[in-house]
Tab-separated table of C-alpha atoms in Angstrom:
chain	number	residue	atom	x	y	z
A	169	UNK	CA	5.386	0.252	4.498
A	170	UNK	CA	8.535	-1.858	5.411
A	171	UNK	CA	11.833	-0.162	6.304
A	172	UNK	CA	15.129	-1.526	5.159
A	173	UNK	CA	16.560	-0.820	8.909
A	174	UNK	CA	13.806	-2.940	10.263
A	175	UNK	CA	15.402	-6.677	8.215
A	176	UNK	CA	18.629	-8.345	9.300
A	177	UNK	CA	20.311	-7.259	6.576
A	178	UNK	CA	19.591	-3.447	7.173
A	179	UNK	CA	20.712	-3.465	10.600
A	180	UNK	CA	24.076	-5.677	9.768
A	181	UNK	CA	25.031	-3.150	7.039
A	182	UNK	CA	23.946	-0.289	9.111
A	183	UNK	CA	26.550	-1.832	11.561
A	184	UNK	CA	29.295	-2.440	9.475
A	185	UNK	CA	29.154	0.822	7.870
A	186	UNK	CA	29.449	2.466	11.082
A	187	UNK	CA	31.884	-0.160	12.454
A	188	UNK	CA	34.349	0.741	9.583
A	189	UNK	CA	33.700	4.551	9.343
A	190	UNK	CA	34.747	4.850	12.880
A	191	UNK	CA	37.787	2.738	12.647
A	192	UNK	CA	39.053	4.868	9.491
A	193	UNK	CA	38.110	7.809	10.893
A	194	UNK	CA	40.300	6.523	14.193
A	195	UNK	CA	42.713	5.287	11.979
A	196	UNK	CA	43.340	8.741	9.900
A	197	UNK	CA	42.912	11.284	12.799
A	198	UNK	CA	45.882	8.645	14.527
A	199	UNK	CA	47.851	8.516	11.712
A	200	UNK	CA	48.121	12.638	11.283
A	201	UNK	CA	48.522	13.041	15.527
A	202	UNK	CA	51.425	10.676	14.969
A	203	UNK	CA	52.925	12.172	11.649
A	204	UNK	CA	52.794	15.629	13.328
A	205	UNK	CA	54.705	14.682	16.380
A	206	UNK	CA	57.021	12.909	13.972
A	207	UNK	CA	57.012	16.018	12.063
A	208	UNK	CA	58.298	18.196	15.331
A	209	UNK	CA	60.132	15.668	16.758
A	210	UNK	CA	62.095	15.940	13.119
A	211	UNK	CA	62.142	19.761	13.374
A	212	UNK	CA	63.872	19.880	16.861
A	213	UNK	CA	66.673	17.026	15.709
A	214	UNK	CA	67.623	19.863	12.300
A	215	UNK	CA	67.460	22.763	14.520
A	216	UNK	CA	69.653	21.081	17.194
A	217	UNK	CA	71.854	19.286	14.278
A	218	UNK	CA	72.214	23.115	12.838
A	219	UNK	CA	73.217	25.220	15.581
A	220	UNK	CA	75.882	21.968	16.323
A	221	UNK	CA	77.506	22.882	12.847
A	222	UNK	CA	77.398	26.706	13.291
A	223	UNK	CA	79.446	25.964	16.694
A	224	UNK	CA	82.053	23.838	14.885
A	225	UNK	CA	82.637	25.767	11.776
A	226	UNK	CA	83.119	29.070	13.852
A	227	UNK	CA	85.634	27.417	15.631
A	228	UNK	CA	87.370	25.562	12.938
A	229	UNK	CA	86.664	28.561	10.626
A	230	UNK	CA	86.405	31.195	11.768
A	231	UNK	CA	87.223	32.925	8.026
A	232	UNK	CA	85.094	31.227	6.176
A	233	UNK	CA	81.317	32.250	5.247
A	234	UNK	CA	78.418	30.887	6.634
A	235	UNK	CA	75.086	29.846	4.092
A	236	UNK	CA	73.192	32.712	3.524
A	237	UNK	CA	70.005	31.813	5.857
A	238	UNK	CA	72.071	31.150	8.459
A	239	UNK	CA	74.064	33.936	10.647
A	240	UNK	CA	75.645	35.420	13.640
A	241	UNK	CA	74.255	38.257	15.715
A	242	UNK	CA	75.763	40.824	18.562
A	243	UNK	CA	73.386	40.321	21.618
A	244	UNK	CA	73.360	43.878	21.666
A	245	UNK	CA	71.752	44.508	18.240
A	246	UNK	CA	67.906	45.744	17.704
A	247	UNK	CA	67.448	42.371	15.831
A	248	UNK	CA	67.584	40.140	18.980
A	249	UNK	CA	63.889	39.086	19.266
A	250	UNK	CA	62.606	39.766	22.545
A	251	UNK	CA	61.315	36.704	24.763
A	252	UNK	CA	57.645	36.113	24.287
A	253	UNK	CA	55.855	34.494	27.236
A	254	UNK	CA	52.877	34.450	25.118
A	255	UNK	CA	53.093	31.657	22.376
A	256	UNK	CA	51.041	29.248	20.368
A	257	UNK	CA	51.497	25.644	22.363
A	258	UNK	CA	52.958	23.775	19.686
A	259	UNK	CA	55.700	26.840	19.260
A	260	UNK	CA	56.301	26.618	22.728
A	261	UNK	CA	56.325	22.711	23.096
A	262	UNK	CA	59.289	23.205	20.141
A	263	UNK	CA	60.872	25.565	22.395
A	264	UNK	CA	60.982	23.698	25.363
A	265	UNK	CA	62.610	20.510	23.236
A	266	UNK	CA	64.909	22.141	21.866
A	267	UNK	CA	65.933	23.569	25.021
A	268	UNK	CA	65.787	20.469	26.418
A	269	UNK	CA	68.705	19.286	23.640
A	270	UNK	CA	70.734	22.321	24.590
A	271	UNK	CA	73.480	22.404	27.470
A	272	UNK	CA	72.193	23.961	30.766
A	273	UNK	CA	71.753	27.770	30.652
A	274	UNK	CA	71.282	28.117	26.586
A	275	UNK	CA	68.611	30.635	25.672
A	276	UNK	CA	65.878	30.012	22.977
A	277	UNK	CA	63.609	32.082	21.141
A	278	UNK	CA	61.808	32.056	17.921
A	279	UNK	CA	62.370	34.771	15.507
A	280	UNK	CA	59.797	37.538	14.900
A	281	UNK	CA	56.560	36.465	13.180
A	282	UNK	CA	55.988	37.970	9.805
A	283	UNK	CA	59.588	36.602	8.532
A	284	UNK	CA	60.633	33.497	7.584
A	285	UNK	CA	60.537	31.125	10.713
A	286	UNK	CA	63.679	30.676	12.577
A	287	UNK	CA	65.295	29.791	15.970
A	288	UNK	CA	67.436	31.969	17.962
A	289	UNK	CA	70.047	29.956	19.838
A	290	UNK	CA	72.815	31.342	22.743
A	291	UNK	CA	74.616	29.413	24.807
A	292	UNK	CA	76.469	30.203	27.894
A	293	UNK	CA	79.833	30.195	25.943
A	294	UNK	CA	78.591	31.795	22.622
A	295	UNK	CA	79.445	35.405	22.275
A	296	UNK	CA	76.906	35.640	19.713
A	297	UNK	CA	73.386	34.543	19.029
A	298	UNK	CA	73.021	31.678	16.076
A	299	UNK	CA	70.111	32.264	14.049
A	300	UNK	CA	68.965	29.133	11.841
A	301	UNK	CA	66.142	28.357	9.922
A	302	UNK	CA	63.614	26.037	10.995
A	303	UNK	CA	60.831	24.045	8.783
A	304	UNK	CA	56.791	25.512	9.763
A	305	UNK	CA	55.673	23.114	12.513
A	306	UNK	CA	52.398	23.240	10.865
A	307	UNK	CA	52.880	23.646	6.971
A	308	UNK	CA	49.266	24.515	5.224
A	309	UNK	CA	49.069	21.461	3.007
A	310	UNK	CA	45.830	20.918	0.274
A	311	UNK	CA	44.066	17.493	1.037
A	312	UNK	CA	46.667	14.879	0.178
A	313	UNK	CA	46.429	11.165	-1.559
A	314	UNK	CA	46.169	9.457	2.033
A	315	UNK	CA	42.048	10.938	2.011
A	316	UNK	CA	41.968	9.015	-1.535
A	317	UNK	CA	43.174	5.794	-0.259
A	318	UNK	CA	41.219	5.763	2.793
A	319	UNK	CA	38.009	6.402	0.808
A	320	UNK	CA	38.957	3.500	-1.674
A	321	UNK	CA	39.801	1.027	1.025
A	322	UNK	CA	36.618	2.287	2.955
A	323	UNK	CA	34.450	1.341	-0.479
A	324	UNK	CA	35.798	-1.904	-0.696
A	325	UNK	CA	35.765	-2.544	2.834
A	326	UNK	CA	32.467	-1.592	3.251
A	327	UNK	CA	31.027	-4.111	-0.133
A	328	UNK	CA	33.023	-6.987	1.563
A	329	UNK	CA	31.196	-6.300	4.611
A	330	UNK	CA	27.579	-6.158	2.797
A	331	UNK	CA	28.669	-9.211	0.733
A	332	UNK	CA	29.236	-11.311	4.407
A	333	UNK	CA	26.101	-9.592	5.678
A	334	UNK	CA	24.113	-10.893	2.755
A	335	UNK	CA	25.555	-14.307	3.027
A	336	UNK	CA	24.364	-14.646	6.531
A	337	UNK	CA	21.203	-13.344	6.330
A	338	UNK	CA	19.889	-15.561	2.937
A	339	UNK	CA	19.606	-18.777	5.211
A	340	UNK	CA	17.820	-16.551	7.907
A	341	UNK	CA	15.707	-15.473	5.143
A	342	UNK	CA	14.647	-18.674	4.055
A	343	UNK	CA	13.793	-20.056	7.270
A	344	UNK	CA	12.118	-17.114	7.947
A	345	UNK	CA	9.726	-17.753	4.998
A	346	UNK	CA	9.310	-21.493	6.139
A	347	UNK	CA	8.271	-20.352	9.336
A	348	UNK	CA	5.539	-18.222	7.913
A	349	UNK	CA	4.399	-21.260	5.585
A	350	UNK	CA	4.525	-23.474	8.753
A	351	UNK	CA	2.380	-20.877	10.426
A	352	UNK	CA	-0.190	-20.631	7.269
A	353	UNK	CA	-0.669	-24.326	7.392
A	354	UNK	CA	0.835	-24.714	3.867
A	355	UNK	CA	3.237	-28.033	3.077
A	356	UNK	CA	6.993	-26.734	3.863
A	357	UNK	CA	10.075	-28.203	1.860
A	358	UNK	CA	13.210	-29.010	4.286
A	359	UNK	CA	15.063	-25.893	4.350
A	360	UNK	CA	19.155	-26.066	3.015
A	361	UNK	CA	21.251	-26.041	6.339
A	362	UNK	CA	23.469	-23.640	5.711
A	363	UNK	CA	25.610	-20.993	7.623
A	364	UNK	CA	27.728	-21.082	10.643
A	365	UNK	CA	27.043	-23.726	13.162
A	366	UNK	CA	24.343	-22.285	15.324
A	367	UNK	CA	22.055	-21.394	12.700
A	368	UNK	CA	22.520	-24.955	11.063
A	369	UNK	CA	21.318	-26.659	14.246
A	370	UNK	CA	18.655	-23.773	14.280
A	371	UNK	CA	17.497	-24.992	10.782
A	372	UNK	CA	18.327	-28.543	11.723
A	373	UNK	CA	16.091	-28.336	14.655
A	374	UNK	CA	13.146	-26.941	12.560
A	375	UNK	CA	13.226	-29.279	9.589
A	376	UNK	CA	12.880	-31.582	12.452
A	377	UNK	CA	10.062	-30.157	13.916
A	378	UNK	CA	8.131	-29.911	10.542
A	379	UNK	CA	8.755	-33.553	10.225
A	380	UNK	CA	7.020	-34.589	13.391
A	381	UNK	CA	4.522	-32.171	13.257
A	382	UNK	CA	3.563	-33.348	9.768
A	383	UNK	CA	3.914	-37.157	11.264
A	384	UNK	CA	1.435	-36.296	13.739
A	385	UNK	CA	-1.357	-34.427	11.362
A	386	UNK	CA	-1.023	-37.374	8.895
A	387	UNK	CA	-1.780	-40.130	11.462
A	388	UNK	CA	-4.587	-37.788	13.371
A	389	UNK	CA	-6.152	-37.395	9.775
A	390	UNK	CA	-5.973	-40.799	8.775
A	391	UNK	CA	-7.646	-42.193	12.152
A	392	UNK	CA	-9.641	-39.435	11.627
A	393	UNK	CA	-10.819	-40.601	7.786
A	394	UNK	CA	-10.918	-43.683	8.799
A	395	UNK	CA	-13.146	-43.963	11.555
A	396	UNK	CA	-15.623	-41.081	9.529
A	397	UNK	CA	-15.369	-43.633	6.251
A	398	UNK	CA	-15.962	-46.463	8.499
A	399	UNK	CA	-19.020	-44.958	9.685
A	400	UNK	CA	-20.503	-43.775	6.361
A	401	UNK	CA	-21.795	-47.636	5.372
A	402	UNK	CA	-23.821	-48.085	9.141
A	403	UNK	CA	-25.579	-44.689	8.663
A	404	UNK	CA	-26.436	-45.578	5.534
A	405	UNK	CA	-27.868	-48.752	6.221
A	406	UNK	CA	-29.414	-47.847	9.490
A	407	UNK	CA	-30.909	-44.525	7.678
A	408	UNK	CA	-32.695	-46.691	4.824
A	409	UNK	CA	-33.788	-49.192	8.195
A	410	UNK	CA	-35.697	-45.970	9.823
A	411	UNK	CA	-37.109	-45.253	6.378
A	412	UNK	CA	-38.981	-48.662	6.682
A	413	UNK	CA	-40.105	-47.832	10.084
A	414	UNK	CA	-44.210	-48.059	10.259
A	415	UNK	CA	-44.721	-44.918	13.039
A	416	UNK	CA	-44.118	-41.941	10.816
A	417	UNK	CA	-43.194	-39.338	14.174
A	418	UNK	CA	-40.235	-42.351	15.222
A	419	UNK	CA	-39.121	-42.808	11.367
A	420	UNK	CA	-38.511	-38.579	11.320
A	421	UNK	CA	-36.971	-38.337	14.506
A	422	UNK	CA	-34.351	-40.926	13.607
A	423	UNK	CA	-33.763	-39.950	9.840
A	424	UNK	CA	-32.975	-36.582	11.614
A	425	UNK	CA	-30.687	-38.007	13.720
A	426	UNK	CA	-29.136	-40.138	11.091
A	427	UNK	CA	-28.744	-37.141	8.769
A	428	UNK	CA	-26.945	-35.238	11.850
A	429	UNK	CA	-24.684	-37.771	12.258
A	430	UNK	CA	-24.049	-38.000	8.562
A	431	UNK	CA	-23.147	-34.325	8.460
A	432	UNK	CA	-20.802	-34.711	11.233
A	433	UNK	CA	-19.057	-37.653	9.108
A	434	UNK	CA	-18.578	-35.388	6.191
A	435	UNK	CA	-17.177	-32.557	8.417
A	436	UNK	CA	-14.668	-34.819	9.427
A	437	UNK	CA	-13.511	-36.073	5.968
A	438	UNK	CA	-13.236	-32.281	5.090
A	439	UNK	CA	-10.992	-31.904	8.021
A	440	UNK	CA	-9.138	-34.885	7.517
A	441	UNK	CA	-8.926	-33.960	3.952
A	442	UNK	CA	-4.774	-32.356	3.751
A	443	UNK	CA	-4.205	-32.191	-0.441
A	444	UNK	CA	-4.176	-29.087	-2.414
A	445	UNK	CA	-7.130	-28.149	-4.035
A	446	UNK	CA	-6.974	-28.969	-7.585
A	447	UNK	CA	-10.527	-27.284	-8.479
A	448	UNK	CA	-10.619	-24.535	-11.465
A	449	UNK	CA	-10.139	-20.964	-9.802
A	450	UNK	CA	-13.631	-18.831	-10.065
A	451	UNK	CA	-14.478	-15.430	-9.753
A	452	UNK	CA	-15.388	-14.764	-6.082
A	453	UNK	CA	-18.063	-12.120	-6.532
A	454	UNK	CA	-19.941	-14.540	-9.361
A	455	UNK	CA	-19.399	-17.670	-7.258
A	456	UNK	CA	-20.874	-15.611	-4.093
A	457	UNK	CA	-23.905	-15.023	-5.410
A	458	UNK	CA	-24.461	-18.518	-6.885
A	459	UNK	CA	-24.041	-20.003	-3.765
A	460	UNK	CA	-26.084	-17.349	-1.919
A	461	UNK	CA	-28.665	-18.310	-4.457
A	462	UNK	CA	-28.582	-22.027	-3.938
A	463	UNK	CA	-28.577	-21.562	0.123
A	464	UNK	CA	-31.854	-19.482	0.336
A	465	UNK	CA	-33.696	-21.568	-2.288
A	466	UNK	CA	-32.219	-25.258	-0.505
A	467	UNK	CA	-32.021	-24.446	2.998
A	468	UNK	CA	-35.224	-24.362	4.640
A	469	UNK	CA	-35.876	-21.450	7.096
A	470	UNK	CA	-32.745	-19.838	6.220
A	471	UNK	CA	-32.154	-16.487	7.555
A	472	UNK	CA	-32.022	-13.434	4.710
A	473	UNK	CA	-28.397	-13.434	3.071
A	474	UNK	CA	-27.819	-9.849	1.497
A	475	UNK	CA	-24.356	-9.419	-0.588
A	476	UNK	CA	-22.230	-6.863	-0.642
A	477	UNK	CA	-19.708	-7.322	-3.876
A	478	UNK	CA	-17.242	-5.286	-4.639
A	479	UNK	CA	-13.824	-7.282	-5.178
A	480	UNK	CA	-14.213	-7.139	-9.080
A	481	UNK	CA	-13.446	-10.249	-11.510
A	482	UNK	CA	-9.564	-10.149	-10.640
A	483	UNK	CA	-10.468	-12.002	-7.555
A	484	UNK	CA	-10.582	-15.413	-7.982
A	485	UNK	CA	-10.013	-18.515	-6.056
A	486	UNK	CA	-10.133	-22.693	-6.441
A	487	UNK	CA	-14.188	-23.167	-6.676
A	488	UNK	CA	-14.073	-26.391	-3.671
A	489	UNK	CA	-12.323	-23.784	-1.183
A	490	UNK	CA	-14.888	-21.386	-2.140
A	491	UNK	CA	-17.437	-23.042	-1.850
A	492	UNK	CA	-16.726	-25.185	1.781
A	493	UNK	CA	-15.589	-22.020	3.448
A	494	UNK	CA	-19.219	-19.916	2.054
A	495	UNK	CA	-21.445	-23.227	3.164
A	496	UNK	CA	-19.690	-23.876	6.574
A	497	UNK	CA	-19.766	-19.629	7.517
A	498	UNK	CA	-23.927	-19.616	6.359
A	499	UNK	CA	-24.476	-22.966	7.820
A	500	UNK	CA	-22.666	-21.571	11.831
A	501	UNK	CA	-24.737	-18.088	10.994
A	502	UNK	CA	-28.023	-20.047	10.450
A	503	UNK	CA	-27.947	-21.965	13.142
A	504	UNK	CA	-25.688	-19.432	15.841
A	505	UNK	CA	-26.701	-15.831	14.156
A	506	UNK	CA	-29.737	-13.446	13.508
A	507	UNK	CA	-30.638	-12.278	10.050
A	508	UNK	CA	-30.009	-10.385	8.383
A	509	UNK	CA	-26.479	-12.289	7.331
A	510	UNK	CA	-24.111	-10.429	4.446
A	511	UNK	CA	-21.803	-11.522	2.299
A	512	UNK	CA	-19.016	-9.141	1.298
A	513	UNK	CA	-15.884	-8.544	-1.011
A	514	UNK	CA	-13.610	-5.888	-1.135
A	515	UNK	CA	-10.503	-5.024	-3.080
A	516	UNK	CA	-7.974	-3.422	-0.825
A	517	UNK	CA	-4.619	-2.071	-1.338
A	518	UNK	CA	-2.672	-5.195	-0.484
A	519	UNK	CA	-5.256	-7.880	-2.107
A	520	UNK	CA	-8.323	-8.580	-1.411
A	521	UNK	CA	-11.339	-9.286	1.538
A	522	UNK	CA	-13.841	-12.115	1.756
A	523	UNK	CA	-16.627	-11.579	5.044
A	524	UNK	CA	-19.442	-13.111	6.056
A	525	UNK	CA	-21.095	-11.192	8.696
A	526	UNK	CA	-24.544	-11.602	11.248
A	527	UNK	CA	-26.340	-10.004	13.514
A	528	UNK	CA	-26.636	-12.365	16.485
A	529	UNK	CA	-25.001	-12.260	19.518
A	530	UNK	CA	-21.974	-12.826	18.273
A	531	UNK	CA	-19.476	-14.934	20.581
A	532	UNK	CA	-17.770	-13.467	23.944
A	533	UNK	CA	-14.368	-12.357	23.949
A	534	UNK	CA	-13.126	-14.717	26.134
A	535	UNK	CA	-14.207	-17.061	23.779
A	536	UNK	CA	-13.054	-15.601	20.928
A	537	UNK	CA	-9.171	-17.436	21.100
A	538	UNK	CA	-11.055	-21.409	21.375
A	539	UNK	CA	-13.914	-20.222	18.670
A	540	UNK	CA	-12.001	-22.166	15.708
A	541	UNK	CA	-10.319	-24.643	17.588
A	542	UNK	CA	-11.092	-27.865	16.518
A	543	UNK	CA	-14.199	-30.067	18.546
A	544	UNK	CA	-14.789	-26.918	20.220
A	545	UNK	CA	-18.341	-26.284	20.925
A	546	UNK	CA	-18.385	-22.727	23.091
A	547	UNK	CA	-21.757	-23.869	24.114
A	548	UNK	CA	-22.778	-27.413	25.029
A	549	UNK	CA	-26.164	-27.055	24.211
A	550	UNK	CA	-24.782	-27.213	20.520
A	551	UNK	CA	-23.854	-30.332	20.045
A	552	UNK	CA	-26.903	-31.363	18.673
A	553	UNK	CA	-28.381	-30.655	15.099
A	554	UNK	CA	-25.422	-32.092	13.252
A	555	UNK	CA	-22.485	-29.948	14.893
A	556	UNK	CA	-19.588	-31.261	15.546
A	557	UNK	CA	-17.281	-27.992	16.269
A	558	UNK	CA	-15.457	-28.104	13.000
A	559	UNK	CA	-17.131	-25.631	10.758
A	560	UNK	CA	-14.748	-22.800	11.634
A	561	UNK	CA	-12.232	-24.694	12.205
A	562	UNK	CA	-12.460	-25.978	8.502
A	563	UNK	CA	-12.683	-22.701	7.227
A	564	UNK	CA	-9.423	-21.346	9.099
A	565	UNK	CA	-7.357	-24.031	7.910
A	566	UNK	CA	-8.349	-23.388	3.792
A	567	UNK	CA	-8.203	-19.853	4.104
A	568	UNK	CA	-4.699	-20.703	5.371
A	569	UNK	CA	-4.276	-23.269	1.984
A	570	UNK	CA	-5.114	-20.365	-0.077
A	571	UNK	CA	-2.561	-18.159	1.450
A	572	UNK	CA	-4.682	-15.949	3.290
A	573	UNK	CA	-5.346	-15.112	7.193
A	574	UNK	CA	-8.346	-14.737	8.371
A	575	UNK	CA	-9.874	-12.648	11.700
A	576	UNK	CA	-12.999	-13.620	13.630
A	577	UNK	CA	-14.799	-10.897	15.779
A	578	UNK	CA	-17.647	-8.813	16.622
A	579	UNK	CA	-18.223	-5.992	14.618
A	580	UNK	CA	-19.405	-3.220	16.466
A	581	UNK	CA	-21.812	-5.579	18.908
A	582	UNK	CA	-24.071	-6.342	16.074
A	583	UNK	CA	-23.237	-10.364	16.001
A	584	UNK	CA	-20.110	-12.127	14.564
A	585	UNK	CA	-17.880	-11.090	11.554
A	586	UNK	CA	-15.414	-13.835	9.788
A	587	UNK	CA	-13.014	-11.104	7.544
A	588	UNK	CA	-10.582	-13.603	5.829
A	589	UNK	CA	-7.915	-11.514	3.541
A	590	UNK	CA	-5.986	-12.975	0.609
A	591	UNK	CA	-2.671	-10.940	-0.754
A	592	UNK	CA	-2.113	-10.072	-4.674
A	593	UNK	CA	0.158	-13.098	-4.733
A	594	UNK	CA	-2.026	-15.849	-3.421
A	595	UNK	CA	-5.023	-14.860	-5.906
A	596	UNK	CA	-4.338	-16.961	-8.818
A	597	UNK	CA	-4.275	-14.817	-12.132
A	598	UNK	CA	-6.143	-15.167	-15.101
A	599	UNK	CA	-4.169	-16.606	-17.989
A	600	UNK	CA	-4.705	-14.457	-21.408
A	601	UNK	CA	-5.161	-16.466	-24.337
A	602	UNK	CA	-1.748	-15.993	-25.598
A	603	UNK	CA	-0.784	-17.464	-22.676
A	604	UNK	CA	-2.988	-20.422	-22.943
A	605	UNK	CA	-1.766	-21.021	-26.326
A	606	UNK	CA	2.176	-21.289	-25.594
């Protein structure tokens, strides 16, 4: 099952997200530290501002009223709060401000709780205490319109971000897919070069890459055609030469040869062979047993080939591939394996499975890695009987074609097992007949 965290783009939005809920988070929880302070730092400049004015007007006049909220008291009355050495911090912080503003020797205290808040003042030349009000240092307030604008310029923050994410990851994306072509074998279009710089040389570097690569396998098959079609007029004439030959034991032993050597020819024209196959798709589990068919009545001394079909008539592939990659697995498990030899189809949950099975030996795993490397016989006593060390080789390269991977192993110690599987999307589908009419 594939995880969104697990892509590029998962993991950059994953980032950003968290990158930009931390730095509004930051950004509010600074924002109200620094309007609180702002807040006090406003409430000690009106309580100092205050008990200035009550000074002046009692001593410019004296007569006249003061506002109702604001008012003298005798030191000696009940009403004098006592001094609390036991207050919330930021009450006492305010204190210690505001006694800070005062002349040397002034008394503070806040009024008793359960009233309205206010701020006892004496100085050492008052006669009386000044009693003003004072704003709540810490007001209860409902959640206010700055939450709604940080939310809104978190949303659009955070689809910017996924935008820019997106726009970097598409060219990783499709170099990513070339990659997996490249690795399949199948032909790979220059990817765009786009991005910033380092991924353009990146992409630059593998469209380069391709380009040799491809340079190479073209020259290597055309040598490789070339000498093979070369050598297809000599066998023929020296084949029809032995057929003349008057000793009938000599005339077998070289048509033998010659039809070894034949084989080996058309092995490496297969190889060679790079275009798409153009061949009508069949179903597998119908083609299967035709071939099966056609090996145990053609080949002489063939080992018993069971089936085992099970795929069903959705899966289908081009009838050449078919065909080369069933005649080169029975021809390697008639003359490397032990009967009895099966061939099997499956239809799994991703696509389906194509296996040819024995039950030889099967092949050491050490040898395993080099067992479908090209002119790779993993034993030299091989190299006779028409062999050239291509048949697997052949067969991993148009299982690759077709779009599917393939696995070579023992199974269970009971001789080798070839397991190639094809995905939904690299089975071609069967057009309906409204679709063959458009």
């Amino acid at each position: 099952m594939r995880r969104p965290i697990d892509s590029l783009f998962g993991r950059l939005a994953l980032l950003v997200v968290a990158v930009l809920l931390l730095s509004h988070f930051a950004w509010y929880a600074l924002m109200r530290l620094e309007r609180n302070q702002l807040q006090a730092r406003y409430a000690v400049e009106e309580a100092t501002f205050l008990v200035d004015a009550v000074r002046q007007h009692v001593v410019r006049n004296p007569d006249q009223p003061l506002p109702s909220r604001v008012k003298l008291v005798d030191p000696t009355s009940p009403e004098v709060p006592p001094e609390s050495p036991n207050m919330p911090p930021p009450l006492e912080r305010f204190i210690e401000d505001v006694r800070d503003r005062m002349p040397s020797g002034t008394q503070v205290r806040a009024g008793l709780p359960g009233g309205p808040p206010t701020l006892w003042v004496r100085g050492t030349a008052d006669h009386s205490w000044i009693v003003v009000p004072v704003q709540p240092l810490r007001p209860p307030r409902s959640l206010d319109r700055t939450v709604l604008w940080l939310v809104m310029i978190f949303s659009f923050a955070v689809m910017a971000a996924l935008f820019a994410a997106w726009a970097l990851q598409q060219p990783l994306r499709s170099l990513a897919q070339a990659v997996a072509r490249f690795g399949r074998g199948l032909p790979v279009p220059p990817v765009p070069e786009r991005g910033p710089r380092e991924l353009r040389q990146l992409t630059h570097g593998f469209n380069q890459m391709v380009q040799e690569v491809a340079r190479t396998e073209n020259d290597r098959a055309v040598m490789l055609a070339g000498v093979a079609h070369d050598l297809k007029t000599p066998l023929a004439r020296l084949r029809l030469r032995a057929e003349m030959m008057d000793e009938a034991k000599m005339r077998d032993g070289v048509v033998r040869d010659v039809d070894s050597m034949t084989h080996i020819v058309e092995q490496f024209l297969v190889f060679a062979h790079d275009g798409a196959d153009r061949s009508e798709p069949v179903e597998v589990d119908a083609q299967c047993e035709r071939v099966v068919r056609s090996y145990r009545a053609v080949a002489s001394g063939a080992p018993t080939v069971e089936t085992d079909l099970r795929a069903g008539p959705g899966f289908r592939l081009p009838a050449a591939t078919l065909d080369r990659i069933l005649s080169n697995l029975l021809d390697n498990a008639h003359a490397y394996g032990a009967p009895p030899v099966v061939v099997a189809t499956a239809r799994t949950a991703e696509g389906f499975t194509l296996s040819v099975s024995d039950n030889g030996k099967g092949i050491a795993a050490q040898d395993l890695v080099n067992a479908s490397r090209p002119f790779v016989r993993l034993d030299p006593a091989r190299g006779g009987n028409g062999h050239s060390g291509l048949g697997l080789a052949i067969v991993e390269r148009l299982v690759r074609r077709a779009g599917g991977e393939w696995e070579i192993g023992n199974h269970g110690g009971r001789g080798l097992r070839v397991l190639m599987s094809f995905p939904f999307s690299a089975v071609p589908q069967v057009k309906t007949a409204s679709e063959s009419v458009w």
